[in-house]
Amino acid sequence: MENLQCCITSCEKPLDQTYWDNQYQANSTGWDLGQVSPPLKSYIDSLKDKNISILIPGCGNTYEAEYLLEQGFTNITVIDIAPTLVENLKFKFKDNSNINIVLGDFFEHRGVYDLILEQTFFCALPPTMRQKYVWKMHQLLDDKGKIAGLLFNRTFESGPPFGGSQEEYNLLFQKSFDFLKMEICQNSAEKRADSELFIEFQKNSEVLVNLYPFEGITCSGCKNTVSEKFSSIEGILNVSMSSNFAEVLIVSKNEIALETLQKEIAYDIKYKIGKHFV
């Protein structure tokens, strides 16, 4: 599995635009399969409506987008933070009006999509950003929109890529999305065999999914206590706090007043929850 290690520079460096652009400039793209991922190829082949709006975040060399275009799909957007990559893609697809290539931060992107394809984007993000990922995915999808793609079902000594487990994903995505499929992938690329889950999640448009900044927690025990406090509030369906305790994802039936949330944690003056991101 050493081929999955993506970088030649220290992965302790910030995983920012400079970091990822350096990978493409150095052609250090060990995660790149060189072809459309077999599970996503099979999934794309099952899609009937060629006019649905599709987003591929952290798109990389985006063989998936290339395959979609070959199959006649007409409304594809790809986004990546690396300028070198994006310039290459703009040249590659310069004569194709069915693809929109965006240089930018996924978490600042605006739009509404029927389908978001997940292919080595989630695993490239620092694990502290996973709650933010769920929030943003929910925000970008249409009412019946879906996420489909691959998540690692294993851990790594370092990253990126960063791994995870089905149990973790259940807790992270529950209530924000309806799970149509989450199963061990049977047709992974050879070097990823037995290490992937194929997912298909549909947005739960009956709930609110909000992400709040949080201050004051310094340990996992306190994190669990605060999460339990929030979970006890009427109308809240799921609470998930980031691994660095800086953000909390709250899924609820209705808008929960900030004052209600702050009151629940007032037993410790260090704890402060801010207004949710928009």
C-alpha positions as a printed Julia matrix, in Angstrom:
278×3 Matrix{Float64}:
   0.0    0.0     0.0
   3.04   2.29   -0.07
   1.96   3.44   -3.55
  -0.9    5.28   -1.89
   1.46   7.73   -0.24
   0.96  10.87   -2.22
   3.88  13.15   -1.55
   7.61  13.56   -1.53
   7.61  16.54    0.81
   6.84  16.39    4.5
   3.16  15.81    5.14
   3.52  17.84    8.32
   3.42  20.96    6.17
   0.08  22.77    5.79
  -2.09  21.09    3.17
  -2.77  24.39    1.44
  -2.67  25.66   -2.14
   1.13  25.87   -2.17
   1.48  22.31   -0.92
  -0.82  20.83   -3.56
   0.57  22.96   -6.38
   4.05  21.75   -5.5
   2.87  18.16   -5.94
   1.76  18.85   -9.5
   4.83  20.91  -10.35
   7.03  18.03   -9.13
   4.77  15.45  -10.79
   4.56  13.81   -7.37
   1.08  12.37   -7.78
   1.32   8.86   -6.4
  -2.43   8.78   -5.77
  -3.14   9.18   -9.51
  -4.49   5.98  -11.09
  -3.93   7.21  -14.64
  -7.48   6.22  -15.56
 -11.04   6.51  -14.34
 -11.51   4.61  -11.08
 -13.28   1.3   -11.93
 -16.0    1.68   -9.26
 -16.83   5.19  -10.46
 -16.8    4.05  -14.08
 -19.4    1.43  -13.17
 -21.45   4.0   -11.3
 -21.31   6.51  -14.17
 -22.44   3.75  -16.53
 -25.57   3.31  -14.39
 -26.63   6.97  -14.71
 -29.43   7.58  -17.2
 -29.83  11.38  -17.23
 -26.9   12.9   -19.1
 -27.98  16.46  -18.23
 -27.67  16.3   -14.44
 -25.34  18.84  -12.84
 -22.22  17.09  -11.54
 -19.43  18.43   -9.33
 -16.04  16.78   -8.79
 -14.17  18.48   -5.91
 -10.41  18.17   -5.53
 -10.6   16.85   -9.05
  -6.93  16.15   -9.79
  -6.37  14.97  -13.34
 -10.07  14.15  -13.39
 -10.27  11.03  -15.51
 -13.81  10.77  -14.16
 -14.77  14.04  -15.85
 -13.1   12.91  -19.04
 -15.12   9.69  -18.97
 -18.33  11.57  -18.24
 -17.75  13.74  -21.29
 -17.04  10.69  -23.44
 -20.37   9.25  -22.3
 -22.26  12.39  -23.32
 -22.79  14.17  -19.99
 -23.33  17.88  -20.54
 -23.08  19.71  -17.2
 -19.84  18.98  -15.36
 -17.96  21.23  -12.94
 -14.54  20.36  -11.55
 -12.72  22.33   -8.87
  -9.2   22.15   -7.52
  -6.97  24.44   -5.48
  -3.75  23.83   -7.46
  -3.12  26.48  -10.17
  -0.68  24.34  -12.16
  -3.2   21.53  -12.43
  -6.1   23.83  -13.3
  -4.15  25.49  -16.12
  -3.38  22.05  -17.54
  -7.05  21.07  -17.36
  -8.19  24.29  -19.01
  -5.86  23.57  -21.91
  -6.88  19.92  -22.11
 -10.61  20.71  -22.23
 -10.39  24.09  -24.0
 -12.7   23.01  -26.83
 -15.38  21.41  -24.66
 -18.22  23.63  -23.44
 -19.75  20.87  -21.3
 -17.15  21.21  -18.54
 -16.53  24.14  -16.19
 -13.05  24.16  -14.63
 -12.73  26.17  -11.42
  -9.59  27.2    -9.56
 -10.59  27.68   -5.96
 -11.28  26.43   -2.47
 -14.1   23.89   -2.4
 -15.32  25.27    0.92
 -15.88  28.69   -0.62
 -17.56  27.34   -3.75
 -21.16  28.29   -4.52
 -23.59  26.31   -6.6
 -26.29  23.64   -6.59
 -25.63  20.15   -7.92
 -27.55  16.94   -8.52
 -24.49  14.76   -7.94
 -21.08  15.18   -6.32
 -18.48  12.53   -7.13
 -16.06  11.68   -4.33
 -12.68  10.42   -5.56
  -9.67  10.93   -3.24
 -10.87  14.34   -2.02
 -12.16  13.42    1.44
  -8.98  11.46    2.2
  -6.76  14.38    1.12
  -8.28  16.74    3.67
  -6.9   16.98    7.2
  -9.22  14.89    9.43
 -10.03  18.07   11.4
 -12.06  19.19    8.34
 -14.43  16.25    8.12
 -17.35  17.97    9.82
 -16.86  20.92    7.47
 -16.93  18.51    4.53
 -20.34  17.14    5.55
 -21.71  20.65    6.05
 -20.47  21.87    2.67
 -21.65  18.79    0.78
 -25.12  19.23    2.23
 -25.06  22.91    1.28
 -24.07  22.29   -2.35
 -26.53  19.52   -3.16
 -30.03  19.96   -4.55
 -32.9   18.65   -2.43
 -32.57  15.11   -3.8
 -28.88  15.41   -4.61
 -26.38  12.64   -3.97
 -22.75  12.06   -3.04
 -21.31   8.97   -4.68
 -17.8    7.6    -4.69
 -15.09   6.04   -2.58
 -13.85   6.38    0.99
 -10.92   4.51    2.48
 -11.78   1.69    4.86
  -8.36   1.54    6.51
  -5.91   3.69    8.43
  -2.52   5.06    7.41
   0.53   5.82    9.52
   0.6    9.35    8.11
  -1.11  11.29    5.4
  -2.38  12.35    3.05
  -4.13  10.12    2.3
  -5.94   9.94    5.64
  -8.02   6.86    6.29
 -11.16   6.06    8.21
 -13.74   3.4     8.95
 -17.35   2.59    8.21
 -18.19   3.18   11.87
 -16.7    6.68   11.72
 -18.55   7.53    8.51
 -21.84   6.3     9.97
 -21.5    8.73   12.88
 -20.27  11.57   10.69
 -22.9   11.49    7.93
 -25.96  10.18    9.78
 -29.12  12.3     9.67
 -27.52  14.77    7.22
 -27.8   12.11    4.52
 -29.82   8.98    3.81
 -27.49   6.04    3.23
 -28.42   4.38   -0.06
 -25.21   2.41   -0.15
 -22.06   1.99    1.92
 -20.34  -1.3     1.27
 -16.93  -2.86    0.74
 -15.92  -2.17   -2.82
 -15.57  -5.27   -4.98
 -14.02  -3.69   -8.09
 -11.36  -1.33   -6.74
  -8.22  -0.55   -8.69
  -5.59  -3.18   -7.86
  -3.45  -1.05   -5.56
  -6.54  -0.06   -3.55
  -8.08  -3.51   -3.36
  -9.75  -4.41   -0.05
  -9.27  -0.88    1.29
 -12.26   1.06   -0.08
 -15.96   1.55    0.61
 -18.32   2.57   -2.15
 -20.86   5.11   -0.93
 -24.04   6.6    -2.3
 -25.66   9.1     0.09
 -28.75  11.19   -0.66
 -29.18  14.59    0.94
 -31.76  14.71    3.71
 -33.48  17.96    2.77
 -35.81  17.73    5.78
 -33.11  18.81    8.22
 -30.83  21.76    8.89
 -27.09  21.09    8.88
 -25.07  23.83   10.57
 -21.39  24.16   11.41
 -20.37  26.27   14.41
 -16.95  27.47   15.62
 -16.21  26.32   19.16
 -13.71  27.36   21.83
 -12.55  25.97   25.16
 -12.36  22.19   24.82
  -8.97  20.59   25.39
  -9.71  16.87   25.72
 -11.81  14.1    24.23
 -13.7   13.56   27.46
 -14.91  17.16   27.49
 -15.75  16.87   23.79
 -17.97  13.88   24.52
 -19.7   15.66   27.4
 -20.43  18.76   25.33
 -21.7   16.62   22.44
 -24.05  14.82   24.81
 -25.3   18.15   26.17
 -26.13  19.38   22.68
 -27.7   16.05   21.72
 -30.14  16.37   24.61
 -31.67  19.55   23.18
 -35.07  18.93   21.63
 -34.91  18.91   17.84
 -31.22  18.05   17.55
 -30.66  14.79   15.65
 -26.89  14.46   15.45
 -23.82  16.19   16.89
 -20.29  15.7    15.62
 -17.27  17.66   16.78
 -14.01  17.99   14.86
 -10.97  16.15   16.14
  -9.26  19.43   17.1
 -12.43  20.54   18.99
 -12.64  23.76   16.93
 -15.91  23.1    15.09
 -19.15  21.32   15.85
 -21.62  20.01   13.28
 -25.25  20.03   14.43
 -28.09  18.41   12.51
 -31.52  19.51   13.64
 -35.18  19.45   12.7
 -35.38  23.22   13.07
 -33.15  26.22   13.73
 -31.68  26.13   17.24
 -31.09  29.53   18.8
 -27.46  30.27   19.56
 -28.49  31.31   23.05
 -29.95  27.83   23.63
 -26.71  26.17   22.61
 -24.58  28.5    24.74
 -26.84  28.01   27.76
 -26.36  24.25   27.56
 -22.58  24.61   27.99
 -22.63  27.52   30.46
 -21.42  25.22   33.25
 -17.86  25.93   32.02
 -16.97  29.55   31.31
 -14.26  28.48   28.85
 -16.8   26.99   26.43
 -18.03  29.31   23.7
 -19.98  28.49   20.58
 -20.08  31.03   17.76
 -22.62  31.82   15.07
 -22.85  29.07   12.44
 -21.1   29.41    9.11
 -23.14  30.42    6.07
